[in-house]
Coordinates of C-alpha atoms and ligand atoms in Angstrom, one line a residue:
Chain A
X20 CA 121.7 101.9 140.8
X21 CA 119.2 99.7 139.6
X22 CA 118.6 102.1 136.6
X23 CA 122.1 101.6 135.5
X24 CA 121.8 97.8 134.9
X25 CA 117.8 97.7 133.7
X26 CA 117.9 96.0 130.3
X27 CA 113.8 97.0 129.9
X28 CA 113.3 97.7 127.1
X29 CA 116.3 97.1 124.7
X30 CA 115.5 96.5 121.4
X31 CA 113.6 97.4 118.4
X32 CA 110.9 95.5 116.9
X33 CA 110.1 94.2 113.4
X34 CA 107.2 92.5 111.4
X35 CA 108.6 89.3 109.5
X36 CA 106.1 87.6 108.5
X37 CA 102.4 88.1 107.0
X38 CA 99.6 85.0 106.5
X39 CA 96.2 85.7 105.9
X40 CA 92.6 83.2 105.0
X41 CA 90.6 84.2 101.6
X42 CA 88.1 87.0 102.7
X43 CA 84.6 85.9 102.3
X44 CA 81.0 86.3 103.1
X45 CA 80.6 82.9 104.7
X46 CA 83.9 81.3 105.7
X47 CA 82.4 78.1 106.6
X48 CA 84.8 77.4 109.0
X49 CA 85.2 78.7 112.9
X50 CA 87.1 81.8 113.7
X51 CA 88.8 79.1 115.8
X52 CA 90.0 77.5 112.4
X53 CA 90.7 81.0 111.0
X54 CA 93.3 82.6 113.6
X55 CA 95.1 79.0 112.8
X56 CA 95.0 79.1 109.7
X57 CA 96.7 82.9 109.2
X58 CA 98.6 82.4 112.0
X59 CA 100.9 79.3 110.4
X60 CA 100.5 81.4 107.2
X61 CA 102.1 84.1 108.9
X62 CA 105.1 82.1 111.1
X63 CA 106.0 80.0 107.4
X64 CA 105.9 83.4 105.8
X65 CA 108.2 84.7 108.4
X66 CA 110.9 81.4 107.7
X67 CA 109.8 80.4 111.4
X68 CA 107.7 77.6 113.3
X69 CA 104.7 77.3 115.2
X70 CA 106.8 75.8 118.1
X71 CA 109.0 79.3 117.7
X72 CA 106.3 81.5 118.6
X73 CA 105.9 82.8 122.8
X74 CA 103.1 85.3 122.4
X75 CA 99.4 85.5 120.9
X76 CA 98.0 88.9 120.5
X77 CA 94.3 89.5 119.9
X78 CA 91.5 91.9 120.1
X79 CA 87.7 92.1 120.0
X80 CA 84.4 92.1 120.7
X81 CA 83.7 88.3 122.4
X82 CA 83.2 87.2 118.4
X83 CA 86.9 85.4 118.0
X84 CA 89.1 82.7 120.0
X85 CA 91.3 83.5 122.6
X86 CA 95.1 83.5 122.4
X87 CA 95.6 80.6 125.1
X88 CA 93.2 78.2 123.3
X89 CA 94.8 78.9 119.8
X90 CA 98.2 78.8 121.9
X91 CA 97.2 75.2 123.0
X92 CA 95.9 74.0 119.7
X93 CA 98.8 75.2 118.5
X94 CA 101.1 73.2 120.9
X95 CA 103.0 76.4 122.1
X96 CA 104.0 75.4 125.5
X97 CA 106.1 78.2 126.5
X98 CA 103.9 81.4 126.1
X99 CA 104.7 84.2 127.5
X100 CA 102.9 87.2 126.0
X101 CA 98.9 86.8 125.7
X102 CA 96.6 90.1 125.4
X103 CA 92.8 89.3 124.5
X104 CA 92.4 93.3 124.0
X105 CA 88.7 94.0 124.4
X106 CA 87.1 96.6 121.9
X107 CA 87.0 97.1 117.9
X108 CA 89.2 98.9 115.4
X109 CA 90.0 101.6 117.6
X110 CA 93.0 98.9 118.9
X111 CA 93.8 97.2 115.9
X112 CA 97.0 98.8 115.7
X113 CA 97.7 99.0 119.8
X114 CA 97.7 95.1 119.8
X115 CA 100.7 96.0 117.6
X116 CA 102.2 98.6 119.4
X117 CA 102.0 96.9 122.6
X118 CA 103.3 93.2 121.2
X119 CA 106.3 95.4 119.9
X120 CA 106.9 96.7 123.2
X121 CA 106.6 92.7 124.8
X122 CA 109.5 92.0 122.3
X123 CA 111.2 95.3 122.7
X124 CA 111.5 94.9 126.1
X125 CA 112.8 91.0 126.3
X126 CA 109.2 89.8 127.8
X127 CA 108.8 87.9 124.9
X128 CA 110.9 86.7 121.3
X129 CA 108.2 86.7 118.9
X130 CA 105.0 87.4 119.3
X131 CA 101.8 86.7 116.6
X132 CA 99.1 89.6 116.7
X133 CA 95.8 88.2 115.1
X134 CA 92.6 89.3 114.1
X135 CA 90.3 86.1 113.6
X136 CA 86.5 87.2 112.3
X137 CA 82.9 85.5 111.2
X138 CA 82.2 89.8 110.7
X139 CA 79.0 88.4 108.0
X140 CA 78.2 84.5 108.7
X141 CA 78.0 85.0 112.3
X142 CA 78.7 88.1 114.6
X143 CA 78.2 91.4 112.5
X144 CA 79.5 94.3 114.3
X145 CA 77.5 96.6 112.2
X146 CA 74.8 97.2 115.6
X147 CA 73.0 94.2 114.4
X148 CA 74.7 93.1 117.0
X149 CA 74.3 89.4 119.0
X150 CA 74.1 88.2 122.5
X151 CA 77.5 87.4 122.4
X152 CA 78.6 90.2 121.7
X153 CA 80.2 92.3 124.8
X154 CA 78.5 96.0 124.3
X155 CA 80.5 98.8 125.4
X156 CA 79.8 100.7 129.0
X157 CA 77.8 103.4 127.0
X158 CA 74.9 101.4 125.6
X159 CA 72.3 101.7 128.3
X160 CA 72.3 105.5 126.8
X161 CA 72.2 104.2 123.0
X162 CA 69.8 101.9 123.1
X163 CA 66.1 104.3 123.4
X164 CA 67.5 106.8 120.7
X165 CA 68.3 103.4 118.6
X166 CA 71.5 105.3 118.4
X167 CA 73.6 101.6 118.5
X168 CA 75.4 101.6 115.2
X169 CA 79.2 102.7 114.7
X170 CA 78.3 104.1 111.6
X171 CA 74.9 106.1 113.2
X172 CA 77.6 107.4 115.7
X173 CA 80.5 108.4 112.8
X174 CA 77.3 109.7 110.6
X175 CA 77.3 111.7 113.3
X176 CA 80.3 113.6 113.5
X177 CA 80.3 113.5 109.5
X178 CA 77.7 115.8 109.4
X179 CA 79.5 118.0 112.2
X180 CA 82.4 118.2 109.5
X181 CA 79.6 119.5 106.6
X182 CA 78.5 121.9 109.0
X183 CA 81.6 123.2 109.7
X184 CA 83.8 123.4 106.8
X185 CA 81.2 122.5 103.7
X186 CA 82.3 119.0 103.1
X187 CA 79.8 117.5 100.9
X188 CA 78.7 113.8 99.9
X189 CA 81.1 113.8 96.1
X190 CA 83.7 114.6 98.8
X191 CA 82.8 111.2 100.7
X192 CA 82.1 109.2 98.0
X193 CA 85.5 110.1 95.8
X194 CA 87.3 108.0 98.7
X195 CA 84.6 105.3 98.2
X196 CA 85.4 105.4 94.3
X197 CA 89.5 105.6 95.3
X198 CA 88.7 103.2 97.6
X199 CA 87.2 100.7 94.7
X200 CA 90.3 101.3 92.3
X201 CA 92.3 100.1 94.7
X202 CA 91.1 97.4 95.0
X203 CA 90.5 96.5 91.3
X204 CA 93.3 94.6 90.7
X205 CA 93.6 93.1 94.4
X206 CA 93.2 89.4 93.8
X207 CA 92.1 89.3 98.1
X208 CA 89.5 92.5 97.7
X209 CA 86.0 91.2 97.6
X210 CA 84.9 94.6 95.7
X211 CA 86.7 94.0 92.4
X212 CA 83.9 95.3 90.2
X213 CA 84.5 99.6 89.0
X214 CA 82.6 101.7 91.0
X215 CA 81.6 105.7 89.5
X216 CA 80.7 108.7 91.4
X217 CA 77.2 107.7 89.6
X218 CA 76.8 104.1 91.4
X219 CA 78.1 106.2 94.6
X220 CA 75.3 108.7 94.6
X221 CA 72.9 106.4 93.2
X222 CA 73.9 103.9 96.6
X223 CA 70.7 103.7 99.5
X224 CA 71.0 105.8 102.3
X225 CA 72.4 103.9 105.6
X226 CA 71.8 106.6 107.6
X227 CA 71.9 109.8 106.3
X228 CA 74.5 111.2 105.2
X229 CA 76.0 108.2 104.7
X230 CA 75.0 106.0 101.6
X231 CA 75.8 101.8 101.8
X232 CA 79.1 102.6 99.8
X233 CA 80.4 105.1 102.7
X234 CA 80.2 101.6 105.0
X235 CA 82.6 99.3 104.8
X236 CA 81.8 95.6 104.4
X237 CA 80.9 92.6 106.4
X238 CA 83.8 90.2 106.0
X239 CA 84.1 86.3 107.4
X240 CA 88.6 86.7 107.4
X241 CA 92.0 86.1 109.4
X242 CA 94.9 88.6 109.3
X243 CA 98.4 87.8 111.0
X244 CA 101.8 88.9 111.6
X245 CA 104.8 88.2 113.3
X246 CA 107.0 90.9 115.6
X247 CA 110.7 90.2 116.6
X248 CA 113.6 91.8 117.3
X249 CA 115.5 93.7 114.5
X250 CA 118.2 92.3 115.1
X251 CA 116.5 88.8 114.4
X252 CA 114.8 90.0 111.7
X253 CA 118.1 90.4 109.5
X254 CA 118.2 86.6 109.7
X255 CA 115.2 86.0 108.0
X256 CA 114.0 85.7 104.4
X257 CA 111.8 89.3 104.1
X258 CA 112.7 92.8 103.9
X259 CA 112.7 93.5 108.1
X260 CA 109.8 95.9 108.3
X261 CA 110.6 98.3 111.2
X262 CA 107.8 99.2 114.2
X263 CA 109.3 102.8 114.2
X264 CA 107.0 104.4 116.1
X265 CA 103.4 103.6 117.9
X266 CA 101.1 105.5 119.7
X267 CA 97.6 104.5 121.1
X268 CA 95.6 105.7 123.6
X269 CA 93.2 109.6 123.2
X270 CA 90.5 111.3 125.4
X271 CA 86.0 110.9 125.5
X272 CA 83.9 110.1 123.1
X273 CA 80.3 111.5 122.1
X274 CA 78.6 110.0 124.7
X275 CA 80.8 111.1 127.7
X276 CA 81.4 115.1 128.1
X277 CA 84.0 117.0 127.3
X278 CA 84.1 116.1 123.4
X279 CA 82.3 119.5 122.1
X280 CA 83.6 120.1 118.5
X281 CA 82.8 116.3 116.4
X282 CA 84.7 118.0 113.6
X283 CA 87.6 118.3 114.9
X284 CA 90.0 114.5 113.8
X285 CA 90.5 112.6 117.0
X286 CA 93.8 111.4 115.4
X287 CA 94.7 114.7 117.0
X288 CA 95.6 113.8 120.1
X289 CA 97.4 110.3 119.3
X290 CA 99.9 112.2 116.2
X291 CA 102.3 114.2 117.5
X292 CA 103.2 111.7 120.1
X293 CA 102.9 109.1 117.1
X294 CA 105.5 110.8 114.9
X295 CA 107.6 112.2 118.1
X296 CA 108.1 108.1 118.4
X297 CA 109.0 107.1 115.2
X298 CA 111.3 110.4 114.3
X299 CA 109.2 111.4 111.3
X300 CA 107.0 113.7 110.2
X301 CA 104.0 113.6 107.8
X302 CA 106.0 114.5 105.3
X303 CA 108.4 111.9 105.6
X304 CA 105.0 109.1 105.1
X305 CA 105.2 107.6 101.6
X306 CA 101.9 105.9 101.8
X307 CA 99.2 105.2 104.0
X308 CA 96.9 102.9 105.2
X309 CA 93.8 104.5 107.0
X310 CA 91.4 102.8 109.0
X311 CA 88.0 103.3 106.9
X312 CA 84.5 101.5 108.9
X313 CA 83.7 104.7 106.9
X314 CA 84.5 107.1 104.3
X315 CA 84.8 110.3 106.7
X316 CA 87.0 108.3 108.7
X317 CA 89.6 108.6 105.9
X318 CA 88.8 112.1 105.2
X319 CA 89.1 113.4 109.4
X320 CA 92.6 110.9 110.1
X321 CA 93.9 113.3 106.4
X322 CA 93.4 115.7 108.8
X323 CA 94.2 114.6 112.3
X324 CA 97.9 112.7 110.9
X325 CA 98.6 116.2 109.3
X326 CA 98.7 115.7 105.9
X327 CA 96.1 118.7 106.1
X328 CA 94.7 121.9 107.5
X329 CA 91.2 121.0 108.6
X330 CA 88.1 121.3 105.5
X331 CA 91.5 120.8 103.3
X332 CA 90.7 117.4 102.4
X333 CA 88.8 117.6 99.1
X334 CA 91.2 120.2 97.4
X335 CA 93.5 117.3 97.9
X336 CA 91.5 114.6 96.3
X337 CA 90.9 116.8 93.4
X338 CA 94.2 117.2 92.3
X339 CA 95.1 112.9 92.8
X340 CA 96.8 113.3 95.9
X341 CA 96.0 110.0 97.5
X342 CA 95.8 107.7 94.1
X343 CA 98.2 104.7 94.3
X344 CA 99.9 105.6 90.7
X345 CA 100.9 109.1 90.7
X346 CA 99.9 110.9 93.8
X347 CA 101.6 111.9 96.7
X348 CA 100.4 110.0 99.5
X349 CA 99.0 107.2 97.9
X350 CA 96.1 106.0 100.7
X351 CA 94.6 102.4 101.3
X352 CA 96.6 101.0 98.3
X353 CA 94.4 97.3 98.8
X354 CA 91.0 99.1 98.7
X355 CA 90.6 99.3 102.4
X356 CA 87.9 97.6 104.7
X357 CA 85.8 100.1 102.3
X358 CA 86.8 97.7 99.3
X359 CA 88.9 94.5 100.4
X360 CA 87.4 93.4 103.4
X361 CA 86.8 94.1 106.9
X362 CA 89.3 92.5 109.2
X363 CA 88.8 94.6 111.7
X364 CA 92.2 96.9 110.4
X365 CA 94.9 94.0 110.4
X366 CA 94.6 93.7 106.7
X367 CA 95.9 97.3 106.8
X368 CA 99.5 95.9 108.2
X369 CA 99.3 92.3 105.7
X370 CA 99.3 95.5 102.8
X371 CA 101.7 97.8 104.7
X372 CA 104.2 95.2 104.6
X373 CA 103.3 93.4 101.4
X374 CA 104.4 97.2 99.8
X375 CA 107.0 98.2 102.2
X376 CA 108.5 94.4 100.9
X377 CA 108.3 95.5 97.7
X378 CA 105.8 92.1 96.9
X379 CA 102.3 94.3 95.8
X380 CA 102.6 93.3 92.3
X381 CA 100.0 95.4 90.0
X382 CA 99.8 97.8 93.9
X383 CA 103.0 98.7 94.0
X384 CA 103.7 102.3 95.0
X385 CA 106.7 103.5 93.5
X386 CA 107.7 105.1 97.6
X387 CA 107.4 102.4 100.1
X388 CA 109.7 102.9 102.3
X389 CA 107.8 104.8 105.1
X390 CA 104.2 104.0 105.8
X391 CA 101.6 105.0 108.2
X392 CA 98.9 102.4 109.5
X393 CA 96.3 103.5 112.0
X394 CA 93.3 102.3 113.7
X395 CA 89.8 103.7 114.3
X396 CA 90.0 107.4 115.3
X397 CA 88.8 107.9 117.7
X398 CA 85.1 108.5 117.9
X399 CA 83.3 105.2 119.1
X400 CA 85.7 104.2 122.0
X401 CA 87.5 107.6 122.7
X402 CA 90.6 106.0 121.4
X403 CA 92.7 105.7 118.5
X404 CA 95.9 103.8 117.6
X405 CA 98.4 103.8 114.8
X406 CA 102.1 102.7 114.1
X407 CA 104.9 103.9 111.5
X408 CA 105.9 101.1 109.9
X409 CA 109.5 101.5 107.9
X410 CA 112.0 98.8 105.9
X411 CA 114.8 98.1 107.8
Chain B
X11 CA 64.9 99.1 123.2
X12 CA 64.5 99.0 126.6
X13 CA 68.1 99.9 128.3
X14 CA 69.2 98.3 130.8
X15 CA 69.9 100.1 134.5
X16 CA 73.4 100.2 136.2
X17 CA 73.5 100.8 140.2
X18 CA 74.7 104.6 138.6
X19 CA 72.2 104.7 135.9
X20 CA 69.0 103.7 138.1
X21 CA 68.1 107.1 139.7
X22 CA 67.8 108.4 136.1
X23 CA 66.2 105.9 134.3
X24 CA 63.7 106.5 137.0
X25 CA 62.8 110.0 136.6
X26 CA 62.4 110.1 132.8
X27 CA 60.1 107.2 134.1
X28 CA 58.1 109.7 135.8
X29 CA 58.9 112.2 133.3
X30 CA 61.8 114.6 134.7
X31 CA 65.3 115.2 132.9
X32 CA 67.5 114.8 136.1
X33 CA 71.0 114.9 136.2
X34 CA 74.1 113.9 138.6
X35 CA 75.1 118.0 139.7
X36 CA 78.7 118.7 141.7
X37 CA 77.8 120.5 145.3
X38 CA 81.7 120.4 145.4
X39 CA 82.3 122.3 141.8
X40 CA 79.1 122.6 140.3
X41 CA 79.4 121.1 137.0
X42 CA 76.9 118.2 135.4
X43 CA 77.3 115.4 134.6
X44 CA 76.4 112.9 131.8
X45 CA 75.7 110.0 131.7
X46 CA 75.0 108.7 134.8
X47 CA 78.2 107.7 136.6
X48 CA 79.8 107.0 140.2
X49 CA 82.2 110.0 139.9
X50 CA 81.7 114.1 139.2
X51 CA 83.7 115.0 135.2
X52 CA 84.5 117.9 136.8
X53 CA 86.1 117.5 139.7
X54 CA 86.0 113.2 140.0
X55 CA 84.4 113.7 143.7
X56 CA 81.2 111.5 144.5
X57 CA 79.4 115.0 146.1
X58 CA 77.2 114.6 143.5
X59 CA 72.7 115.3 144.0
X60 CA 70.2 114.1 141.9
X61 CA 68.6 117.6 140.2
X62 CA 66.3 118.2 137.3
X63 CA 67.7 120.0 134.6
X64 CA 65.6 122.6 132.1
X65 CA 65.1 120.1 129.5
X66 CA 65.7 122.3 126.5
X67 CA 68.8 122.5 124.7
X68 CA 70.1 123.0 120.9
X69 CA 70.6 120.1 118.3
X70 CA 74.6 120.2 117.4
X71 CA 74.2 117.5 114.7
X72 CA 72.1 114.8 113.4
X73 CA 71.4 111.3 111.4
X74 CA 68.5 110.2 109.4
X75 CA 68.8 106.4 110.0
X76 CA 67.4 104.1 107.4
X77 CA 68.5 100.6 108.9
X78 CA 66.9 99.0 111.2
X79 CA 70.0 97.8 113.3
X80 CA 68.0 95.9 115.4
X81 CA 64.1 94.4 115.2
X82 CA 63.0 96.7 117.4
X83 CA 63.4 99.9 115.4
X84 CA 61.6 98.3 112.3
X85 CA 58.9 99.9 112.7
X86 CA 60.5 103.5 113.3
X87 CA 62.5 103.3 110.3
X88 CA 63.3 106.1 108.6
X89 CA 63.9 107.7 112.2
X90 CA 65.8 110.9 112.9
X91 CA 68.3 110.9 115.4
X92 CA 69.6 114.4 117.1
X93 CA 72.8 115.3 119.4
X94 CA 71.3 118.2 121.7
X95 CA 73.7 120.1 123.6
X96 CA 71.4 120.8 126.6
X97 CA 71.1 124.5 128.2
X98 CA 73.1 124.0 131.1
X99 CA 76.4 122.9 129.9
X100 CA 77.9 123.4 127.0
X101 CA 80.1 120.1 126.6
X102 CA 77.1 117.3 127.2
X103 CA 75.6 116.1 124.0
X104 CA 72.7 114.4 124.7
X105 CA 71.4 111.5 122.0
X106 CA 67.3 110.8 120.7
X107 CA 65.6 110.1 118.5
X108 CA 63.5 113.6 117.1
X109 CA 60.2 113.1 117.4
X110 CA 58.6 116.2 115.8
X111 CA 58.2 116.2 111.9
X112 CA 60.2 119.2 111.1
X113 CA 63.1 120.6 109.2
X114 CA 66.2 119.9 111.4
X115 CA 68.8 122.1 111.7
X116 CA 71.6 122.7 113.5
X117 CA 71.0 124.9 116.8
X118 CA 66.9 124.1 116.3
X119 CA 65.8 124.5 119.5
X120 CA 64.7 121.1 121.8
X121 CA 63.3 119.7 124.6
X122 CA 63.1 117.3 126.3
X123 CA 60.1 114.3 126.5
X124 CA 60.5 111.2 128.4
X125 CA 58.3 108.4 127.6
X126 CA 57.7 105.8 130.2
X127 CA 58.5 102.5 129.4
X128 CA 57.6 100.4 132.5
X129 CA 57.5 101.9 136.1
X130 CA 61.1 102.0 136.7
X131 CA 62.8 103.2 133.7
X132 CA 61.4 105.7 131.1
X133 CA 62.8 106.6 127.6
X134 CA 64.6 109.8 126.3
X135 CA 63.9 111.7 123.0
X136 CA 63.2 114.7 121.9
X137 CA 60.2 117.5 120.3
X138 CA 61.6 120.9 118.9
X139 CA 60.7 124.1 120.5
X140 CA 58.7 125.9 118.2
X141 CA 59.1 129.9 119.3
Ligands
LIG6 ZN1 82.4 118.2 140.6

């Protein structure tokens, strides 16, 4: 009886606005101000007003401003949906997926997802931890080993992949070089000087097998995106970017028993669900913005999201498959976290929306209707997240 | 850097302070659980007993850390961190510093080298087993 009357959930959601601040090493302002600026810019881009917002969602490790505080400062009096998700890049896209569910269900009408951080000048997530940062539960089992940084955990997985499939430093280097190349003509990017393979190989070890250029930047800045119903999106200025599918979750992380093969991509645990939700497969993806806290994360996701068999990425790199201008699957068209900036994955959404709208200027890819955008794959928290976006 | 024990892990750290690697062993299903948790990772029961393991295993993966991610590690850099698959159970991979100055490779045999940090808290690192 009741199920026939329920309208929960009832509609599709779309991204209709994007906003960001400058990406820098020292913003000189609070994360509160960064968040407010990005949210206001995104709402303006959407052709809406701040008072139209009735939902705010973010994530972080106690290093940023909460939705309720931000809402009150922005004069939003009708908050219906607010999420302050604790965790890092693994939830960067589940926050967006959850916002789209809230809109789909009619819980809220206009949700803005944002990430604001002073990741270089205030609280660095690289492992040089601040006492303000909330550590993961398993940190007590890592501190005595000096095994406290995401770079170390993912380097451990990269080593396992090298041992199993013969992956080389040069393979990782090609990903770093490609990302830098894509950043050169991106006015938002922090790193706009060219990088060669020689530069990559000459960069200092951070945690072998990772060199400095295997690791993402540390950035001050903010990004916000506006989610409304697909129907309402039709009346707004830009081409709607439909949230075709979203998936998040996974299994276990490195230090919790159950994962015995680190070479296997944790992204595999959500890939089928994501494609099935979106009604598309890997062959339908025009371009991908893959969470690239480290070069190896990109390689592992290309496998995990089904673009090749395990061990197949080097051959694709050699063929130029991921090149922005000519490749069959352009990736990280803005330079990614490696060369654009580290807004914890939200800058990937910003770029994907610009590409789908056809607003990416010199960076514009030829086929730009369907994008895969991902969060950190489940090596650190154990969970991955991703969305498939499509032009409406 | 000294770990901060909780109610589920205090015994683990105390055993290490006394030179022993003890893990939770399930009396119902026989599974070993690591890291210390309130429930068995095999059957989710609570019938867990602290028991010493052999303390041996083999290296599954490793990294060489060149950067001090916290000031406490500055004097150690560079240091090698190994992920050790313990002999008792395939799905337990325990990290620690490799204290031996040997060339590390996959399947290198190692043994636990607990070290007392305080009366109640020990450290777990690994040394190469020369066979
Ligand atoms: Zn059990």
